[in-house]
CSV table of C-alpha atoms and ligand atoms in Angstrom, one decimal:
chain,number,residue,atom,x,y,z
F,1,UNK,CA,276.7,-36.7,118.7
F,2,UNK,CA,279.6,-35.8,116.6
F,3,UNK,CA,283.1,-37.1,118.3
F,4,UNK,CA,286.2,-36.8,117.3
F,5,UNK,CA,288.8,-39.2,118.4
F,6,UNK,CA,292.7,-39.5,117.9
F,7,UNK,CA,294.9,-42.5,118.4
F,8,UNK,CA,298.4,-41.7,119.0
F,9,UNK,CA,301.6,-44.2,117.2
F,10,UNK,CA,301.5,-46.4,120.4
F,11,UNK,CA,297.8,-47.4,119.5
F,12,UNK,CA,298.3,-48.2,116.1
F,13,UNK,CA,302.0,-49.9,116.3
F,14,UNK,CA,300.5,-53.0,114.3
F,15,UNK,CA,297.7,-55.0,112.9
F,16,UNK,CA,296.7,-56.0,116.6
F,17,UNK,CA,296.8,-52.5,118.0
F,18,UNK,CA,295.1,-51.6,114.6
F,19,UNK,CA,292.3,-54.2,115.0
F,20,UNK,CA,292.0,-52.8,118.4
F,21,UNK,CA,291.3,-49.0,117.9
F,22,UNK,CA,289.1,-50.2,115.0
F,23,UNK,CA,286.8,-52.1,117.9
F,24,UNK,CA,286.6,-48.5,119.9
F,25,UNK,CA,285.9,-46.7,116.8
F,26,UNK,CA,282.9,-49.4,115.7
F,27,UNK,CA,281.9,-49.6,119.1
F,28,UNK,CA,280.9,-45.4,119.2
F,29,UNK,CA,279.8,-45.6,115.5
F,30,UNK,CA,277.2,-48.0,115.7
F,31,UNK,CA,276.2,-46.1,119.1
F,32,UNK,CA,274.5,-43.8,116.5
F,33,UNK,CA,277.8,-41.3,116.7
F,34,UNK,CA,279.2,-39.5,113.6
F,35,UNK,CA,283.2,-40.2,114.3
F,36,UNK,CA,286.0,-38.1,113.1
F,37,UNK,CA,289.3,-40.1,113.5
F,38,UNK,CA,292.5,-38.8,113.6
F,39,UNK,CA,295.3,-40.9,113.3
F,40,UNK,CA,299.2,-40.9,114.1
F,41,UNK,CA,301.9,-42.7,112.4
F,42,UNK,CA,302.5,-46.3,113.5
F,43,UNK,CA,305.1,-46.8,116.3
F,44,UNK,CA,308.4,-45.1,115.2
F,45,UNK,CA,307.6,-44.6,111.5
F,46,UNK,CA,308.2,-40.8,111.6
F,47,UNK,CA,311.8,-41.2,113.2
F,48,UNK,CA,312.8,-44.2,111.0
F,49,UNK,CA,311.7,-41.3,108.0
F,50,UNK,CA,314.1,-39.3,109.5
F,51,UNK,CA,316.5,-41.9,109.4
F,52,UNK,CA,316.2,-42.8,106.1
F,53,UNK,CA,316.5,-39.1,104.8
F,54,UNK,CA,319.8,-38.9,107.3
F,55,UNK,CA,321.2,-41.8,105.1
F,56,UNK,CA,320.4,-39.6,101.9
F,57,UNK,CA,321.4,-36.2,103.3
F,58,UNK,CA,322.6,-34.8,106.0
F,59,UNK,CA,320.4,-31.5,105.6
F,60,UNK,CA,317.6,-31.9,103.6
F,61,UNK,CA,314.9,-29.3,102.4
F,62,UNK,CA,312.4,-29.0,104.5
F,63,UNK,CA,309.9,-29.2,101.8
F,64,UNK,CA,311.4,-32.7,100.6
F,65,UNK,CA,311.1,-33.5,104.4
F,66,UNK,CA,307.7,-32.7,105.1
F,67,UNK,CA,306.7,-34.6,101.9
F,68,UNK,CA,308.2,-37.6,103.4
F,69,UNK,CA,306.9,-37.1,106.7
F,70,UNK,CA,303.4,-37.2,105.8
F,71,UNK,CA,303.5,-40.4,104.3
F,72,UNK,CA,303.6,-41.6,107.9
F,73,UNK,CA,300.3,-40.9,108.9
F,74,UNK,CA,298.8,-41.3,105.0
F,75,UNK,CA,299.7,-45.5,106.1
F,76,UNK,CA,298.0,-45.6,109.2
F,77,UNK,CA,294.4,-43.8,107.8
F,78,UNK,CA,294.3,-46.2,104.9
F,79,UNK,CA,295.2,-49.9,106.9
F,80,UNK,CA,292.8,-48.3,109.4
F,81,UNK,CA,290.3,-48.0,106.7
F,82,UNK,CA,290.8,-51.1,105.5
F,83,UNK,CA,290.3,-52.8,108.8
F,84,UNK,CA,287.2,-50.9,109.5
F,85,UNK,CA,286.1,-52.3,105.6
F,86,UNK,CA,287.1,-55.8,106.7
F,87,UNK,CA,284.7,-55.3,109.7
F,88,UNK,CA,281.4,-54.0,106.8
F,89,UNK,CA,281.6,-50.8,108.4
F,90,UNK,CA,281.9,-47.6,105.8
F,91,UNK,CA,284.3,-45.4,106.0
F,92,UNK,CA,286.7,-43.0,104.2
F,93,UNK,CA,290.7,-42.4,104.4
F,94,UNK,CA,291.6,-38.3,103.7
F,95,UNK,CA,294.8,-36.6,103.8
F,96,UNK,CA,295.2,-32.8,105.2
F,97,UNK,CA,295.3,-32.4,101.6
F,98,UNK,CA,292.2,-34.2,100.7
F,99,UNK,CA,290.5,-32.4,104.0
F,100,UNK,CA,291.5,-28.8,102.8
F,101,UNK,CA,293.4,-28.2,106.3
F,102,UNK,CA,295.6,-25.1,105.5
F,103,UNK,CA,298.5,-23.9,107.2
F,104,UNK,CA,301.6,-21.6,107.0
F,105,UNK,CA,303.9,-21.9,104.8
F,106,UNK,CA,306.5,-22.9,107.5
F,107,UNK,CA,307.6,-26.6,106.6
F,108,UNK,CA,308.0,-28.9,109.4
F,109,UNK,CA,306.7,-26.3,112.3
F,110,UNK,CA,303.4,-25.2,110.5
F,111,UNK,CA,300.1,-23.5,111.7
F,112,UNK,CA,296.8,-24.1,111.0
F,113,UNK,CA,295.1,-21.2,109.8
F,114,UNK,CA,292.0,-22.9,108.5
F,115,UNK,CA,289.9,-26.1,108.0
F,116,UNK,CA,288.1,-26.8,105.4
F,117,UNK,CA,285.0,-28.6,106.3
F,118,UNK,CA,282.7,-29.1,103.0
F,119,UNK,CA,284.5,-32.5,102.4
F,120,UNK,CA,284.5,-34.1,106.0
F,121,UNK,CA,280.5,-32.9,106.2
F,122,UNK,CA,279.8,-34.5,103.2
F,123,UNK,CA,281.4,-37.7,104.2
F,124,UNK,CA,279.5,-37.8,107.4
F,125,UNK,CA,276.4,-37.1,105.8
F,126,UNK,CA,277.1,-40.2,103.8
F,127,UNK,CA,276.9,-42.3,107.4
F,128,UNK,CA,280.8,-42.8,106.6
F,129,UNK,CA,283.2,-42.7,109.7
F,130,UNK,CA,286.2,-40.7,108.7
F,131,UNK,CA,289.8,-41.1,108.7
F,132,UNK,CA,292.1,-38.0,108.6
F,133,UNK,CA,295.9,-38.2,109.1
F,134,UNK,CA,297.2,-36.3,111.9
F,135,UNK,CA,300.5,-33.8,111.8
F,136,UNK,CA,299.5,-32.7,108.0
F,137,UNK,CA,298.2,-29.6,106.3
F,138,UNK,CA,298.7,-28.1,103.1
F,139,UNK,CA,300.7,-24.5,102.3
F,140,UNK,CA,299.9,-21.6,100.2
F,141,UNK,CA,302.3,-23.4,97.4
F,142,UNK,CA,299.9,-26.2,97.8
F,143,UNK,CA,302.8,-28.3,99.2
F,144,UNK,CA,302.9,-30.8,102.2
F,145,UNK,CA,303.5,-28.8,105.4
F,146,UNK,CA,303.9,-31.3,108.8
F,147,UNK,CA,303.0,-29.5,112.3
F,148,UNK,CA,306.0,-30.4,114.3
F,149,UNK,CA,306.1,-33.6,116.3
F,150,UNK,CA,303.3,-34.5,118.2
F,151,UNK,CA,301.2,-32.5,116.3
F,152,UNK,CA,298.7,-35.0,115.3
F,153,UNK,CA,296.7,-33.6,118.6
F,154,UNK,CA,297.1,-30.5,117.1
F,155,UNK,CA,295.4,-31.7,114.1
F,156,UNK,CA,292.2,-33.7,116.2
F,157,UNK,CA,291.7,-30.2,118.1
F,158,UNK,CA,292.1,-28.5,115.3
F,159,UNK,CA,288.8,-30.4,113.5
F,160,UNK,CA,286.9,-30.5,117.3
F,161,UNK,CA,286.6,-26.8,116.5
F,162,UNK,CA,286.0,-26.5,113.2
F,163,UNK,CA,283.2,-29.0,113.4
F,164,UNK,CA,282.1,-28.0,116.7
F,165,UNK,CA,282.6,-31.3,117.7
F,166,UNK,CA,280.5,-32.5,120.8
F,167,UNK,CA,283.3,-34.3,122.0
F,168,UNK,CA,287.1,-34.7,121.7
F,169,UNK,CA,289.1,-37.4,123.0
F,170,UNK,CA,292.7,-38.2,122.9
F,171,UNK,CA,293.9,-41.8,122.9
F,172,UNK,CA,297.4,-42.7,124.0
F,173,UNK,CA,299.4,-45.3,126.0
F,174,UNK,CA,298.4,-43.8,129.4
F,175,UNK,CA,295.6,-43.6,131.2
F,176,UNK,CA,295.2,-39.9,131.9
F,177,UNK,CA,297.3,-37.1,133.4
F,178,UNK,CA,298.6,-38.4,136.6
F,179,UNK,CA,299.6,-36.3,140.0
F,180,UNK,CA,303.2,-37.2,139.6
F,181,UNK,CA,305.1,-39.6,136.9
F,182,UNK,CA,303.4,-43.0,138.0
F,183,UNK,CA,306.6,-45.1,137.1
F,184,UNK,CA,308.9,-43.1,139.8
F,185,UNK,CA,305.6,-42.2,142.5
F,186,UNK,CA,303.6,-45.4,143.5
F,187,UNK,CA,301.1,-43.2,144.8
F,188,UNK,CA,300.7,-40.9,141.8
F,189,UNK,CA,297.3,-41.0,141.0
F,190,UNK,CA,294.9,-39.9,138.0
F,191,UNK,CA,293.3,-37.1,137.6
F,192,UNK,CA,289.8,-36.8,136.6
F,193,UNK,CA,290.3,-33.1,135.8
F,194,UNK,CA,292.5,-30.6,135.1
F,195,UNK,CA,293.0,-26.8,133.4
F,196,UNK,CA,294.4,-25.8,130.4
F,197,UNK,CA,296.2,-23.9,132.1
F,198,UNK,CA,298.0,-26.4,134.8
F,199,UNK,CA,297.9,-28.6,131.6
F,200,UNK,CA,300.4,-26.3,129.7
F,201,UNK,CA,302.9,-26.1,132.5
F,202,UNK,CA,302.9,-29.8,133.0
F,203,UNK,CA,303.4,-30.7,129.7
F,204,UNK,CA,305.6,-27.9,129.2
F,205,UNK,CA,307.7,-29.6,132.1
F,206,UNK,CA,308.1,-32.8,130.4
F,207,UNK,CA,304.9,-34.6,130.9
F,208,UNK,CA,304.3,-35.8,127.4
F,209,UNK,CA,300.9,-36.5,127.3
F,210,UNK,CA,299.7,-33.9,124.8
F,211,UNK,CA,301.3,-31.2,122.3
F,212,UNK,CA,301.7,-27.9,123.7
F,213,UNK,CA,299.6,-26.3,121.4
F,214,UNK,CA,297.1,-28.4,121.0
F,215,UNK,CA,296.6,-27.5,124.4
F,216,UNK,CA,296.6,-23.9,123.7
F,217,UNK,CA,294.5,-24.4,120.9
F,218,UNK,CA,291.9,-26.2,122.8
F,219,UNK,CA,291.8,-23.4,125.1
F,220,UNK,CA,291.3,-20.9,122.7
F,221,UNK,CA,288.4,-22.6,121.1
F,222,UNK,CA,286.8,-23.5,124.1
F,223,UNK,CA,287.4,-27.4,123.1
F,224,UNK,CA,287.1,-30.0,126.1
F,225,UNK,CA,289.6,-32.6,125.6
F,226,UNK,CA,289.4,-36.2,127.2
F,227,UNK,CA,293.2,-37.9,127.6
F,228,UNK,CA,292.5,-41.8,127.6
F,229,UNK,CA,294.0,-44.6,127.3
F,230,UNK,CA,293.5,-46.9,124.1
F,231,UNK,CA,294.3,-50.5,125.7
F,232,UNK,CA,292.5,-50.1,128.8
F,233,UNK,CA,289.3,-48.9,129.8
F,234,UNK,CA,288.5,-46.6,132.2
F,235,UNK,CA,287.5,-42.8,131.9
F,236,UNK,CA,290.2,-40.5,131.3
F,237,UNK,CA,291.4,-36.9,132.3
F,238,UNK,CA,289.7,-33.5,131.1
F,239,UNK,CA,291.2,-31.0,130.0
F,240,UNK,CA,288.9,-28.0,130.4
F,241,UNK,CA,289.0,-24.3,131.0
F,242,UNK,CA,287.7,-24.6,135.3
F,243,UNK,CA,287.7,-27.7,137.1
F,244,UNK,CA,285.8,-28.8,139.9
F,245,UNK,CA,288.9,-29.5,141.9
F,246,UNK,CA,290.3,-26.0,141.9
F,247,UNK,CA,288.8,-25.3,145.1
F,248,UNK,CA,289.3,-28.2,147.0
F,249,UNK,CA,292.9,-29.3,146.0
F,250,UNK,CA,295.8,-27.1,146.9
F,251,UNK,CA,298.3,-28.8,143.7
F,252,UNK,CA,297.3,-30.4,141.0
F,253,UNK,CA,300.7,-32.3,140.0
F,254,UNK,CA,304.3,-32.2,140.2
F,255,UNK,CA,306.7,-32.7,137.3
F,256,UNK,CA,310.0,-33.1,136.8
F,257,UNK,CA,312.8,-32.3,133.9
F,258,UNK,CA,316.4,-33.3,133.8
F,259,UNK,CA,316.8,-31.8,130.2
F,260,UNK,CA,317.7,-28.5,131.2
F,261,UNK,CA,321.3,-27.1,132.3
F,262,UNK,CA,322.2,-24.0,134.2
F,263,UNK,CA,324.0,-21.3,132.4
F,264,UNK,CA,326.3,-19.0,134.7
F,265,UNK,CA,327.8,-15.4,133.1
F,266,UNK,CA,330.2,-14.5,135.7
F,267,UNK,CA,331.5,-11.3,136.4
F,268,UNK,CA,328.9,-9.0,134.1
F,269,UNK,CA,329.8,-5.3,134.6
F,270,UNK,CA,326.9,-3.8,136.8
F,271,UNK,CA,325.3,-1.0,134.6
F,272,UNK,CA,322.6,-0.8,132.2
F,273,UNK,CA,322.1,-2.9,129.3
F,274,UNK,CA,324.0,-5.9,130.8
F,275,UNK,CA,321.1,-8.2,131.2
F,276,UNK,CA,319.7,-7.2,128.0
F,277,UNK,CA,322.8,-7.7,125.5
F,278,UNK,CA,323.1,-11.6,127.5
F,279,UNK,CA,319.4,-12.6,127.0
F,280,UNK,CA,319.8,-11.0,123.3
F,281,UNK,CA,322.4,-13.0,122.8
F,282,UNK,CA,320.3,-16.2,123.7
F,283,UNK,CA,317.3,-14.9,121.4
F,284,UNK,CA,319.9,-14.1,118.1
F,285,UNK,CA,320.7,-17.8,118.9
F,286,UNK,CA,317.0,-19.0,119.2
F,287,UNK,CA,317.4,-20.2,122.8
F,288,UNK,CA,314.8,-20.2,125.6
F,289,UNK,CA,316.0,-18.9,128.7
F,290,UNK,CA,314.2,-19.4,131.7
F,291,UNK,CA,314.5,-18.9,135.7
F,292,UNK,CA,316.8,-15.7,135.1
F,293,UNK,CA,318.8,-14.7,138.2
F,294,UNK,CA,321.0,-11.7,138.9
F,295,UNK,CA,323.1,-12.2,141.9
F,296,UNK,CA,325.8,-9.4,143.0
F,297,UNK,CA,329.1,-10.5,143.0
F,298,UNK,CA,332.3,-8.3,143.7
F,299,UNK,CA,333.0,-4.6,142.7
F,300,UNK,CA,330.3,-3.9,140.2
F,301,UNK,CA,330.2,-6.7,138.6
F,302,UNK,CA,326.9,-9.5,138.8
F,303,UNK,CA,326.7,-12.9,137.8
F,304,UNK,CA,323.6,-13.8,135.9
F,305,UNK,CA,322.2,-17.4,135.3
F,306,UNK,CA,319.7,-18.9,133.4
F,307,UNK,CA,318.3,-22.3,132.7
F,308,UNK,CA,318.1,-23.4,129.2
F,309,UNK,CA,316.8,-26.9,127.3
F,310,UNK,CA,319.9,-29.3,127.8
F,311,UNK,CA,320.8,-29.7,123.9
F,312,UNK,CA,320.5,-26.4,123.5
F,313,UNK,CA,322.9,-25.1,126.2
F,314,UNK,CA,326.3,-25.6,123.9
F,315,UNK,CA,324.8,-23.3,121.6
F,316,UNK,CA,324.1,-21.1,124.2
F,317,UNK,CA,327.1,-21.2,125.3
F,318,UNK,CA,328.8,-20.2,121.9
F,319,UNK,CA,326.6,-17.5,121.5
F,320,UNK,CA,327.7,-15.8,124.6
F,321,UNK,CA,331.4,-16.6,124.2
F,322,UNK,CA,331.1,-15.0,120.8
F,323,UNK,CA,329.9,-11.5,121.8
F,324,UNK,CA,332.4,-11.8,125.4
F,325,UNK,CA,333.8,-8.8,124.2
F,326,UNK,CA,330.7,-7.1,123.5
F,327,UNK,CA,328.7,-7.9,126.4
F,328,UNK,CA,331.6,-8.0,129.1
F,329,UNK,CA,332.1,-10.5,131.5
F,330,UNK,CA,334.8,-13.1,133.0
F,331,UNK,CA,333.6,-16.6,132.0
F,332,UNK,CA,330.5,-18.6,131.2
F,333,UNK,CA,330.0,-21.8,133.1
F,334,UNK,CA,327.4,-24.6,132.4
F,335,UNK,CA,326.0,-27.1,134.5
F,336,UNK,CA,324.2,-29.9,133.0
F,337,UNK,CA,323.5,-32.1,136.7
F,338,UNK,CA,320.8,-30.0,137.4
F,339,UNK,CA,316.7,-30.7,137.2
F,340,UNK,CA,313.9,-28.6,137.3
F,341,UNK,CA,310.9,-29.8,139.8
F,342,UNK,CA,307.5,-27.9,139.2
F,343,UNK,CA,304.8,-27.6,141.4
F,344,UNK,CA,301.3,-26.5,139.5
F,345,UNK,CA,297.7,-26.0,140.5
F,346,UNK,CA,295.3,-23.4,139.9
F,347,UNK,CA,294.4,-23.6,143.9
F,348,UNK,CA,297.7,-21.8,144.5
F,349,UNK,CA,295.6,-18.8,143.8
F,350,UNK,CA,293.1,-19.0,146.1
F,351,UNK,CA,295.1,-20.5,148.9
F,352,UNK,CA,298.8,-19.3,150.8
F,353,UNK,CA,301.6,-21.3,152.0
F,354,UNK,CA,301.6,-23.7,149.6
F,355,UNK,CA,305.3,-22.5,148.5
F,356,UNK,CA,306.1,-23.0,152.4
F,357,UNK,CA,305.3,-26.4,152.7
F,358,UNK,CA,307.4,-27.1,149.2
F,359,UNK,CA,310.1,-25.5,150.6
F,360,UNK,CA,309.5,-27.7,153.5
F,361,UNK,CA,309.7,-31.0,152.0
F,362,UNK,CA,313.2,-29.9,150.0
F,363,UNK,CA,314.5,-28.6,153.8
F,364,UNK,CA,313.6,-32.0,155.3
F,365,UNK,CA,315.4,-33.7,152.5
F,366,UNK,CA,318.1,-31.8,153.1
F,367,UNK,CA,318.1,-30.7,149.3
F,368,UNK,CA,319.4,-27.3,148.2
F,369,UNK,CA,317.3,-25.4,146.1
F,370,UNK,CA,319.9,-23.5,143.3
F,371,UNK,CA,316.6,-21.4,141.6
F,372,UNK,CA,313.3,-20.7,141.9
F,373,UNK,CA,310.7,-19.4,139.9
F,374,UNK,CA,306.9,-18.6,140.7
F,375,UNK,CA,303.8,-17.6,138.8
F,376,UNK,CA,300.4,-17.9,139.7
F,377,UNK,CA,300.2,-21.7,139.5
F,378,UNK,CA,303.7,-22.6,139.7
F,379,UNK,CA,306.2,-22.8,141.8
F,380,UNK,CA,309.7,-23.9,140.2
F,381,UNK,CA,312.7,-25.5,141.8
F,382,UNK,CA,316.1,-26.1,140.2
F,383,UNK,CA,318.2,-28.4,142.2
F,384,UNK,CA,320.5,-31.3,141.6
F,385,UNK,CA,319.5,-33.8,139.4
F,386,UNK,CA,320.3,-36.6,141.6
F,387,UNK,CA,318.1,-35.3,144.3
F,388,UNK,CA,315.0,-34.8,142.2
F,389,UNK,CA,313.3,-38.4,142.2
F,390,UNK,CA,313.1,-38.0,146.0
F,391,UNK,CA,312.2,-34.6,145.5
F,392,UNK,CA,309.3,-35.0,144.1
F,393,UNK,CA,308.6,-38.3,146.0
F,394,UNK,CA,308.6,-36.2,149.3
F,395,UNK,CA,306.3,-33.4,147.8
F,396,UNK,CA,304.3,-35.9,146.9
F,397,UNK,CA,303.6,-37.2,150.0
F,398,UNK,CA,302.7,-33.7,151.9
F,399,UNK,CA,300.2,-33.2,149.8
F,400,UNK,CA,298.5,-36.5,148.3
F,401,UNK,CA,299.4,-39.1,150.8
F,402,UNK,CA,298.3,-38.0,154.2
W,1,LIG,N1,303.9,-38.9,113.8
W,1,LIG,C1,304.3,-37.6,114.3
W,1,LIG,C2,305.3,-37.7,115.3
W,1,LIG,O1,305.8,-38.8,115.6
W,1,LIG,C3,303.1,-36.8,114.7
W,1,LIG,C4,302.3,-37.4,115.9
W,1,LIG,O2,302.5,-38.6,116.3
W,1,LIG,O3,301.5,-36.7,116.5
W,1,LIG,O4,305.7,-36.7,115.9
W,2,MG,MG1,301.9,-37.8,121.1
């Protein structure tokens, strides 16, 4: 069987977390199993880069950044390797470079657009287990390109599919993907399965167990992906394209995200074009706006709001104040005390009154919903954000703990 595995930062922090992923990788190895290890920088090497560069320049070249950046990941595949020596197992360190994983030639966000697999082949074929460092590819200028943060699961999916892996698993500092945030929900509880799909709006809601597009990625290529945890063990969550559970569970999980704030346009004359010269506004700026309402207000005017990424929402802001004229409207206000609360589950297709009972559980609470925002397997809340602990807590309950 050929597995892939990738260890996030928190699993290789030092030579004890080191020594430890080196046991799981020696453990499948001498199972008979030809491993392909992706590896993360240790612990918060990438952001003390950053820091470093900060006390050099304030704006660096994204070139000069990315070739810093990868350094990060280049330390953990060769003290891995090491370790793994130490042990009298074989095994080989690569860089993206080294690996021939190609990208764009956008620095710091980059795309794979190929992987090279001659080298890694070779290697395996040699009985050696291979290390590759995560978050790195190579450009068209033959530079250092990183993937954007996070995006050493980018990389592990990324060679799953290229080498048709048999299996794919992510390591990390949690256990799985969880019906609610385990630390605020004591009866949150893991999942064995769950969709792409569901997966993408979790972790799109803050649930920071994988990379967005390693996610999507997976899903295009048809790669099952295992979350697990590195210290303990105990099976995982899948990630895969249908899941047993879509049938028999109404929800799959409930999320929460206090970075967003509320943008209001007051007093937007009503005729056509309006709406469109706002949100254009927000996509000159390169802002995300989501949950878009349009209320009436008095004598053709509207008020439209929008929920944008907290640190984005001064910009935001700017951007609309700077085209008032233009667009025409009264004032812009922005509320920051606000959080989203998603509900997800691919059984919201197949079964109804799922958003009643939701709505239920903020009613009982006596919360006030400010938005909402539905698609298929999603129903989205925006409330206050000192209501949304107990907000989830209560949805929670209705549909896991009776
Ligand atoms: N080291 C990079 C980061 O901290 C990539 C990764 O960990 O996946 O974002
Ligand atoms: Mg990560």
């Amino acid at each position: 069987m050929l597995i892939v595995q990738k260890f996030g930062g928190s699993s290789v922090a030092d030579a004890d977390r080191i020594r430890n992923v080196a046991g799981i990788i020696a453990e499948n190895y001498l199972l008979g199993h030809e491993m392909v290890v992706v590896l993360s920088a240790q612990g918060d090497t990438t952001d003390e880069l950053l820091e470093k560069a900060a006390e050099l320049n304030a704006d660096p070249s994204k070139r000069e950044l990315d070739m810093l950046l990868a350094t990060g990941e280049q330390q953990s595949i060769a003290l891995m390797a090491m370790c793994l020596e130490a042990m009298g197992l074989p095994v080989v360190s690569l860089t993206g470079w080294q690996v021939g994983i190609r990208t764009n030639a956008d620095y710091s966000a980059a795309r794979i657009r190929r992987v090279e697999t001659e080298r890694l082949r070779r290697e395996l074929d040699k009985k050696r287990i291979v290390l590759v460092a995560g978050f790195q590819g190579v450009n068209k200028f033959d530079d250092y390109t990183t993937l954007g943060r996070g995006g050493s699961d980018t990389t592990a999916v990324a060679l799953a599919a290229a080498l048709h892996a048999d299996r794919c698993q992510i390591f990390t500092d949690v256990e799985g993907v969880y019906t609610a945030d385990p630390r605020k929900v004591p009866g949150a509880r893991k999942l064995e399965e769950i969709t792409y799909d569901e997966m993408l709006e979790l972790a799109s809601m803050g649930a920071q167990v994988l990379m967005n597009r390693s996610v999507q990625m997976a899903k295009r290529y048809g790669v099952e992906l295992e979350v697990l945890s590195s210290l303990v063990r105990a099976p995982g969550t899948k990630v895969k394209e249908v899941t047993r559970s879509m049938e028999e569970m109404k929800i799959t999980g409930i999320a929460k995200d206090e970075n967003v704030a509320r943008l209001t346009v007051a007093d937007v004359a009503d005729r056509p074009g309006s709406a469109f010269r706002v949100l254009n506004a927000m996509a000159q700026a390169g802002v995300n706006a989501d949950m878009i309402i349009q209320a009436n207000g008095r004598e053709q005017t509207n008020d439209i709001s929008f929920v944008v990424a907290e640190d984005q929402a001064a910009k935001a802001r700017e951007a609309l104040i700077e085209r008032q004229k233009a667009i025409g409207f009264d004032h812009v206000s922005v509320d920051r005390d606000i959080a989203k609360v998603s509900v997800v589950g691919a059984g919201m297709m197949s079964s109804s009154g799922i958003a009643a009972v939701v709505f239920e559980a903020f009613s009982d609470e006596h919360i006030n919903i400010q938005m909402i925002n539905t698609s298929e397997i999603k129903i989205s809340c925006v409330i206050d954000a000192a209501s949304a602990d107990r907000a989830v807590a209560a949805i929670h309950r209705r549909f896991f703990e009776t």
